[in-house]
PDB file of C-alpha atoms in Angstrom:
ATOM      1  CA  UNK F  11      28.706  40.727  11.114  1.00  0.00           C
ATOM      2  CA  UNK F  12      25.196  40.484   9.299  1.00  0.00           C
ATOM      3  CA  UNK F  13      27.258  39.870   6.015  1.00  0.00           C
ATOM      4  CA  UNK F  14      28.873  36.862   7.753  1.00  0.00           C
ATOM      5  CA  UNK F  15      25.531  35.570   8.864  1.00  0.00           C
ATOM      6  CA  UNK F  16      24.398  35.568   5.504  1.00  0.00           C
ATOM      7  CA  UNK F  17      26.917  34.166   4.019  1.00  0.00           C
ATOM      8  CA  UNK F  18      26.798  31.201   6.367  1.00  0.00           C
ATOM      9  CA  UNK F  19      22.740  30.961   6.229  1.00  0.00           C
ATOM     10  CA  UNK F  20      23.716  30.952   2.212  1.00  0.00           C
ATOM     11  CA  UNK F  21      26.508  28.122   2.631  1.00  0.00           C
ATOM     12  CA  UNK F  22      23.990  26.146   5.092  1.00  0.00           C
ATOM     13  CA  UNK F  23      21.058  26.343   2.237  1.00  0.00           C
ATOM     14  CA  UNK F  24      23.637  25.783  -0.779  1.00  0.00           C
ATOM     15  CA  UNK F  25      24.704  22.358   1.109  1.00  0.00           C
ATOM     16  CA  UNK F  26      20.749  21.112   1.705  1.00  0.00           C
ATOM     17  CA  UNK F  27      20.322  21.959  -2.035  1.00  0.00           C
ATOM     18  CA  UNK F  28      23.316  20.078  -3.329  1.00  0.00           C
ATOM     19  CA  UNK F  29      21.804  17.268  -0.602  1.00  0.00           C
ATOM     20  CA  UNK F  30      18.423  17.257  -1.490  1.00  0.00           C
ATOM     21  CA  UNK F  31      19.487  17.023  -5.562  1.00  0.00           C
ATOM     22  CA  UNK F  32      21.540  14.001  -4.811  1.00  0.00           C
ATOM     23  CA  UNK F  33      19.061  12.208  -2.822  1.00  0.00           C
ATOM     24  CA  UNK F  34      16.729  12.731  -5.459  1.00  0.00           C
ATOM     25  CA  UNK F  35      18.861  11.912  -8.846  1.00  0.00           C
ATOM     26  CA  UNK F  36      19.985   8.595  -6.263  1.00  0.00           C
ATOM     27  CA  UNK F  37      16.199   7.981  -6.335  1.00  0.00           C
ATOM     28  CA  UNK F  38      15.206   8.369  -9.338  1.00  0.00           C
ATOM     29  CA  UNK F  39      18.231   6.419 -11.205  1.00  0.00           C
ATOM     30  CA  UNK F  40      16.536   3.377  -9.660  1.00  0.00           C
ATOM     31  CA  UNK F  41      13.353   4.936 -11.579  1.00  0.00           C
ATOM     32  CA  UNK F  42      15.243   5.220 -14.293  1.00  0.00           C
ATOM     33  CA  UNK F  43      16.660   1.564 -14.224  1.00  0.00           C
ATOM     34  CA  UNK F  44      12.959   0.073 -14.376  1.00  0.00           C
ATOM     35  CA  UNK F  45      13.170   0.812 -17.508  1.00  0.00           C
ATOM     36  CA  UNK F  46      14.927  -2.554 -18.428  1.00  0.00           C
ATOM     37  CA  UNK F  47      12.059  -4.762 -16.614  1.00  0.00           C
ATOM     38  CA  UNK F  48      10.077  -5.094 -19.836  1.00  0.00           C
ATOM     39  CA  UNK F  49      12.951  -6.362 -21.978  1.00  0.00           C
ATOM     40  CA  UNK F  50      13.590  -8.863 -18.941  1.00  0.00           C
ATOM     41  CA  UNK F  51       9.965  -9.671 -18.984  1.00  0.00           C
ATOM     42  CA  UNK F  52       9.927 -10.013 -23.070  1.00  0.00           C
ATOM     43  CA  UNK F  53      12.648 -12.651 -22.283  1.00  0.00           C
ATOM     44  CA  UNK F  54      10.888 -14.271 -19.867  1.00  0.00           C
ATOM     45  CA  UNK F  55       8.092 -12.830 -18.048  1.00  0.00           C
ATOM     46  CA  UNK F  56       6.960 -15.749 -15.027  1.00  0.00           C
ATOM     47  CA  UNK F  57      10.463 -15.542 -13.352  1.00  0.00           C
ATOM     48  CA  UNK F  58      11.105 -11.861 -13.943  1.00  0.00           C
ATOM     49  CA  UNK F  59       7.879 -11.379 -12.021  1.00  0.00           C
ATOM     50  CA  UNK F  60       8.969 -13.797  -9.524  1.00  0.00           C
ATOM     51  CA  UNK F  61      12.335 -12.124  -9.276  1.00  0.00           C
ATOM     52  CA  UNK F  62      10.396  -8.795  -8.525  1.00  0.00           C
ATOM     53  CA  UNK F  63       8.412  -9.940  -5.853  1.00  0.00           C
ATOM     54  CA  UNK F  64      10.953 -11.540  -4.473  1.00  0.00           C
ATOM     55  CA  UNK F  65      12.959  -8.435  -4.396  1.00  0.00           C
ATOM     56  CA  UNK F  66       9.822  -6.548  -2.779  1.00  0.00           C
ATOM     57  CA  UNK F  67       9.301  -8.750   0.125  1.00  0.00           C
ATOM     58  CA  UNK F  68      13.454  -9.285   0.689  1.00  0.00           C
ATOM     59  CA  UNK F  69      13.125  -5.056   0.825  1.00  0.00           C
ATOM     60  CA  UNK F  70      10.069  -4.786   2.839  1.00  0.00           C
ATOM     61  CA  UNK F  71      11.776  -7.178   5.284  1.00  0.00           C
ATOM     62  CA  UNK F  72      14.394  -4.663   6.004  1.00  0.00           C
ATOM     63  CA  UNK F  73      12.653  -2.005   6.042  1.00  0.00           C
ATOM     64  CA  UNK F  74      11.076  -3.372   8.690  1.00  0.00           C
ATOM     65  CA  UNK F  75      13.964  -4.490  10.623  1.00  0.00           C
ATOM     66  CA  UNK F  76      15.499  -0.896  10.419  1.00  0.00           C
ATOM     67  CA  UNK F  77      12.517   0.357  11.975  1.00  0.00           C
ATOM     68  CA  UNK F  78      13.267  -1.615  14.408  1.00  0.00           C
ATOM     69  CA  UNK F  79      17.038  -0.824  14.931  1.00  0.00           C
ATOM     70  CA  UNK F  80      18.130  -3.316  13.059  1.00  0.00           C
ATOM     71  CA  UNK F  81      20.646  -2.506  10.588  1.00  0.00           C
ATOM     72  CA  UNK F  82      20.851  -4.802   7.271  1.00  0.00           C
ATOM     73  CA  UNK F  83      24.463  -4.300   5.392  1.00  0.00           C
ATOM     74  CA  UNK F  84      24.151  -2.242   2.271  1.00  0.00           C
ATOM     75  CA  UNK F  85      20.170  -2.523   2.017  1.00  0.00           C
ATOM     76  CA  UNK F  86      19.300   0.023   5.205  1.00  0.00           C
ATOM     77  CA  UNK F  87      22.806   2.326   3.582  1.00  0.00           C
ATOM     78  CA  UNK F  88      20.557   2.783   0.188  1.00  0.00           C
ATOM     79  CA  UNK F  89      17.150   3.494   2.188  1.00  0.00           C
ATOM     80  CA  UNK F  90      19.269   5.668   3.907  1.00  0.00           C
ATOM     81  CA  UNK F  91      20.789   7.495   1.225  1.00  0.00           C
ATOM     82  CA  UNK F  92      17.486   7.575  -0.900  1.00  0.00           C
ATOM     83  CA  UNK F  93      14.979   8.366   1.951  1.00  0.00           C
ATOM     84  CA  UNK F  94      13.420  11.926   1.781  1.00  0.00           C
ATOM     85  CA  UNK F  95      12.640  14.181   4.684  1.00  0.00           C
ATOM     86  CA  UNK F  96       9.010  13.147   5.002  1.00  0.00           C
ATOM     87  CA  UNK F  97      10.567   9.328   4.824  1.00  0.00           C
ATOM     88  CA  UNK F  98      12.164  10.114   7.946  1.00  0.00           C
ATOM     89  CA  UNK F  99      11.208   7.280  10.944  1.00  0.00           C
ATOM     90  CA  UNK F 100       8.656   5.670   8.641  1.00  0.00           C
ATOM     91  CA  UNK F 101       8.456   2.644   6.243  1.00  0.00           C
ATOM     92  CA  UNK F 102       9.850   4.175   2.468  1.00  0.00           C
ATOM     93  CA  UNK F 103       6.858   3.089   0.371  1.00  0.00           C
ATOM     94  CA  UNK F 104       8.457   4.071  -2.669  1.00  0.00           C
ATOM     95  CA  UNK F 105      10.049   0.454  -3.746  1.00  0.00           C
ATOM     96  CA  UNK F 106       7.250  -1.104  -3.021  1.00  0.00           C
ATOM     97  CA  UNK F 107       4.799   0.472  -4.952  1.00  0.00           C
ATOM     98  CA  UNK F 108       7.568   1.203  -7.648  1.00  0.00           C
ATOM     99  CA  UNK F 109       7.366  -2.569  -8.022  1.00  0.00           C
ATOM    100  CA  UNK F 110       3.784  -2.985  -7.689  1.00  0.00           C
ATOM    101  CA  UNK F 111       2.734  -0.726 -10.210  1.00  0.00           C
ATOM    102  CA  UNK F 112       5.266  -2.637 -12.558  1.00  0.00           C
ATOM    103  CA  UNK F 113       4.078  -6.089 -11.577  1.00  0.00           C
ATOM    104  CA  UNK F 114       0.153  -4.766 -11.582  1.00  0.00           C
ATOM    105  CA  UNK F 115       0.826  -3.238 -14.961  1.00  0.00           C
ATOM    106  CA  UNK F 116       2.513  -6.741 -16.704  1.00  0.00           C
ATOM    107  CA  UNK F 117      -0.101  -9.360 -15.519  1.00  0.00           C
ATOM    108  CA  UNK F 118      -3.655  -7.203 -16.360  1.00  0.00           C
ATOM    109  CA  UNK F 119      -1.950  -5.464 -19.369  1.00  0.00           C
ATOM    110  CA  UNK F 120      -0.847  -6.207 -22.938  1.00  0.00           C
ATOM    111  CA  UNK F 121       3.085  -6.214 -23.521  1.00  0.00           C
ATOM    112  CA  UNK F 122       3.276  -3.080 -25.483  1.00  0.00           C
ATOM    113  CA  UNK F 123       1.141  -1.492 -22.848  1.00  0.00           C
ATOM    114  CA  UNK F 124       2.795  -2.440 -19.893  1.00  0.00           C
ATOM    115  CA  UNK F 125       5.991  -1.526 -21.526  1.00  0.00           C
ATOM    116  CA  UNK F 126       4.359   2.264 -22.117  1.00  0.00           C
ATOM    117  CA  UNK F 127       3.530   2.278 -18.540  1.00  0.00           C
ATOM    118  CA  UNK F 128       6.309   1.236 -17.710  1.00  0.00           C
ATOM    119  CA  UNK F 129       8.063   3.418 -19.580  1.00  0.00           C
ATOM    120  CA  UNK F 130       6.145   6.182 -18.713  1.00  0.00           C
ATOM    121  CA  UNK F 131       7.240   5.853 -15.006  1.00  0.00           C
ATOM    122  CA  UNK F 132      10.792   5.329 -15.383  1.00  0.00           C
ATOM    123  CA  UNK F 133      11.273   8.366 -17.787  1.00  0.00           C
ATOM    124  CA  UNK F 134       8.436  10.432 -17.098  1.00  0.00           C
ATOM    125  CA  UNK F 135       8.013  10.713 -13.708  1.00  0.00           C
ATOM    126  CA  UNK F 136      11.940   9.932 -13.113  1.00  0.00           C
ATOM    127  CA  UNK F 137      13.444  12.969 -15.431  1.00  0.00           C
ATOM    128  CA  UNK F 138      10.323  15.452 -13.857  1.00  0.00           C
ATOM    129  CA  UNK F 139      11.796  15.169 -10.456  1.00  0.00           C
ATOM    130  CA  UNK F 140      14.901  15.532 -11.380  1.00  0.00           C
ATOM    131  CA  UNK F 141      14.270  18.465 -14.234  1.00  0.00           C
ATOM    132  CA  UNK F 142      12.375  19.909 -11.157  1.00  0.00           C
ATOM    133  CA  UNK F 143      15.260  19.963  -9.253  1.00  0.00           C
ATOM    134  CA  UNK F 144      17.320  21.219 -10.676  1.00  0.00           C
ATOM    135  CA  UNK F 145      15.887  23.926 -13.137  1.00  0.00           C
ATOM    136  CA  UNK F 146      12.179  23.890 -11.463  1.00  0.00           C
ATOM    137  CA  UNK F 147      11.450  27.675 -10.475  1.00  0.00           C
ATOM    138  CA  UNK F 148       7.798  28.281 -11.528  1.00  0.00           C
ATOM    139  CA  UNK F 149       5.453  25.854  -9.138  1.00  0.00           C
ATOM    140  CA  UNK F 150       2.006  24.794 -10.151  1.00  0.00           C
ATOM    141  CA  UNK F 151      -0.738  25.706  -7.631  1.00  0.00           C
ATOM    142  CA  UNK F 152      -2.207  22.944  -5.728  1.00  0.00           C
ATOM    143  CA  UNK F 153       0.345  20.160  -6.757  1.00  0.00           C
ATOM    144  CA  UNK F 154       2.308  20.487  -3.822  1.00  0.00           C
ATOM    145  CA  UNK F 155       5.750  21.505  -4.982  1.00  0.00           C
ATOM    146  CA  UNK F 156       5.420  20.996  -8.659  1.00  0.00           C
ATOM    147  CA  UNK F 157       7.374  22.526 -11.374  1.00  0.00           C
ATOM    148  CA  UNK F 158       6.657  23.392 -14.586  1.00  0.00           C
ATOM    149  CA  UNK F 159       9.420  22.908 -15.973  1.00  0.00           C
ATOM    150  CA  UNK F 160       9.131  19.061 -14.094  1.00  0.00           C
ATOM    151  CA  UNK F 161       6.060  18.749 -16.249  1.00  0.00           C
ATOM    152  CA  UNK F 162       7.359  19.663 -19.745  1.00  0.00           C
ATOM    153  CA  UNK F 163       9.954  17.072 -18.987  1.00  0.00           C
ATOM    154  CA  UNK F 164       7.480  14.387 -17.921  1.00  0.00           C
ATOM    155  CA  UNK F 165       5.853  15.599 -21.393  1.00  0.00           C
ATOM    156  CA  UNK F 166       8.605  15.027 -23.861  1.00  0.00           C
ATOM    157  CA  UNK F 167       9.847  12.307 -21.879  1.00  0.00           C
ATOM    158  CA  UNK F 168       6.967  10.110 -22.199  1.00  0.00           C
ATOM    159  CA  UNK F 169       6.179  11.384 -25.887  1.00  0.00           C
ATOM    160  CA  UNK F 170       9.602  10.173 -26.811  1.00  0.00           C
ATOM    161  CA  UNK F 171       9.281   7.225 -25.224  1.00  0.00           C
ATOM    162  CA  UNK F 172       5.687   6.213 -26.826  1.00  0.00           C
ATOM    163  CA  UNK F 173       6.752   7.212 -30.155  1.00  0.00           C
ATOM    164  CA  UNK F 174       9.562   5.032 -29.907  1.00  0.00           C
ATOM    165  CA  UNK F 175       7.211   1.923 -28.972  1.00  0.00           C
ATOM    166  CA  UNK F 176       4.570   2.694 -31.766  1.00  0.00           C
ATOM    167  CA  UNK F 177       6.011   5.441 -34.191  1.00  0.00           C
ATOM    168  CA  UNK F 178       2.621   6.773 -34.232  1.00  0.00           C
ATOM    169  CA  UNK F 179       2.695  10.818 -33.623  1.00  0.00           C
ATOM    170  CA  UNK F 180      -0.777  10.813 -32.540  1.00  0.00           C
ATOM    171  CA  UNK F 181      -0.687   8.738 -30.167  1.00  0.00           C
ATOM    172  CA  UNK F 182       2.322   9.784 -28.244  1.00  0.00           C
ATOM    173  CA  UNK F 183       1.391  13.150 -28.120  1.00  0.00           C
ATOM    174  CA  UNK F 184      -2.220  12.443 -26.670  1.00  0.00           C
ATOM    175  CA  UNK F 185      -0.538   9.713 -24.329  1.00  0.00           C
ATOM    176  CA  UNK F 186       2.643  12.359 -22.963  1.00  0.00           C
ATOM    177  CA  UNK F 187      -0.527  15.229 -22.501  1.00  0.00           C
ATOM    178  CA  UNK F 188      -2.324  12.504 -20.435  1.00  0.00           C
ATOM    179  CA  UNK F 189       1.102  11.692 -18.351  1.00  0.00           C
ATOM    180  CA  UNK F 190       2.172  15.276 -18.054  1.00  0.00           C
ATOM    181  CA  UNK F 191      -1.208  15.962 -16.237  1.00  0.00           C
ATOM    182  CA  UNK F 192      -1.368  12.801 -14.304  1.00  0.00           C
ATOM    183  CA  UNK F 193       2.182  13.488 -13.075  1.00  0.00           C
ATOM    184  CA  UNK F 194       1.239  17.157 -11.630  1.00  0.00           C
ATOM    185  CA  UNK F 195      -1.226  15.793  -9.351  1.00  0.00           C
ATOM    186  CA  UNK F 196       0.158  15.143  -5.544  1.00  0.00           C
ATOM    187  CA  UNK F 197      -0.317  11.553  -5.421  1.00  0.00           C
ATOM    188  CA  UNK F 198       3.069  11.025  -3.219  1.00  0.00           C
ATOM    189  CA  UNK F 199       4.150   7.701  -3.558  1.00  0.00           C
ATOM    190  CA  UNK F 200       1.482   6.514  -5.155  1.00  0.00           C
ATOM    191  CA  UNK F 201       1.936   7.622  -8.828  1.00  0.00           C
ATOM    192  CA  UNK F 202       4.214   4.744  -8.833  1.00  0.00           C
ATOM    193  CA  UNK F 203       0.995   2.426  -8.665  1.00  0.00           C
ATOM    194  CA  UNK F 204      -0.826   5.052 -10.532  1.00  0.00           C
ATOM    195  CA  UNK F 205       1.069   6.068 -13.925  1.00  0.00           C
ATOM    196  CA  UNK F 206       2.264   3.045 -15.264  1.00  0.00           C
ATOM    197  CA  UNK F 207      -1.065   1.281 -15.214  1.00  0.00           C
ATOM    198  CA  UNK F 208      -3.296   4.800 -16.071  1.00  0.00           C
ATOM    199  CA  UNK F 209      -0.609   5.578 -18.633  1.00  0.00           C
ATOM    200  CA  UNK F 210      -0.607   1.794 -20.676  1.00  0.00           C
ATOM    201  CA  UNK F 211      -4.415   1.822 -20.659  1.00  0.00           C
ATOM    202  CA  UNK F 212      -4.900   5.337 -21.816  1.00  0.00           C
ATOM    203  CA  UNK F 213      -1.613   3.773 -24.658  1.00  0.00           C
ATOM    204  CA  UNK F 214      -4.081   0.546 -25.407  1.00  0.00           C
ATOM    205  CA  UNK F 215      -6.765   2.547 -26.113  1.00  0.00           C
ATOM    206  CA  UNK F 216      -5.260   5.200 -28.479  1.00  0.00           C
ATOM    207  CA  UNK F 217      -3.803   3.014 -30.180  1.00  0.00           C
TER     208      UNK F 217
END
């Protein structure tokens, strides 16, 4: 009897695992996709700016209808689907400061700098979660939940990235250290405001 127990209390917890991963590599593949904003806003940057706060209002608008009971087709499915447990009943910042930090980032920052921050918060915080996912096992005190083996990630991640933009070894290096460290701290869904504009400062002055 107590082997059957377990073995359901093991099938129950193997399920909210292989749930929990997908919700987060569903969130984080949008991360992961802001990665093509700065070529868009290298084309041309007023409208792709336009576009994104355009896109940011259209979402918070749903967002509040669903709170409401209203359900939008497809947009409320993908909140849904994406929405962590501490999301549950309340408005999913995320987006919205996902596209803030972006926007904040490419209007007060140069173009190679806003494309490091940017960068740094589609690959580096985007591959930690998911890195911490799925291989995380050793957490970091007082970062609530923090791997790190999510942090290496962010590191090599974001040094890839940089040395990519400016070839410069240096500089990558010192600019990953300062996004591995940013990314441990608990800053919820506001690292999405947070990284890319800390991170393509910290980039503008290295360099």
């Amino acid at each position: 009897m107590n082997e059957n127990v377990r073995a359901i209390q093991y099938g129950i917890y193997l399920r909210q695992k292989a749930n929990s991963i997908a919700k987060e590599l569903f969130r984080k593949s949008i991360h992961i996709c802001s990665s093509f904003v700065p070529f868009f806003l290298h084309l041309a940057f007023y409208p792709t700016i336009a576009m994104l706060l355009f896109a940011v209002c259209g979402y918070s608008v749903c967002e509040i209808l669903r709170l409401k009971g209203v359900t939008i087709p497809l947009v409320s499915k993908i909140t849904e689907v994406a929405a962590r447990k501490r999301d549950e009943n309340r408005f999913v910042l995320g987006p919205v400061t996902l596209v803030f930090g972006i926007i904040i980032a490419a209007l007060f920052l140069p173009f190679e700098s806003a494309r490091v921050g940017i960068y740094a918060l589609a690959f580096g915080d985007g591959l930690a979660s998911l890195s911490g996912k799925l291989i995380g096992r050793i957490t970091i005190p007082g970062s609530h939940g923090k791997t790190v083996a999510g942090s290496l990630t962010c590191f090599l991640a974001v040094f890839i990235a940089v040395f990519c933009c400016c070839t410069n070894c240096y500089v990558s290096l010192l600019t990953a250290v300062f996004a591995m460290f940013l990314e441990m701290l608990p800053l919820s869904d506001f690292d999405n405001l947070i990284i890319p504009v800390t991170i393509g400062c910290v980039f503008g002055l290295l360099i």
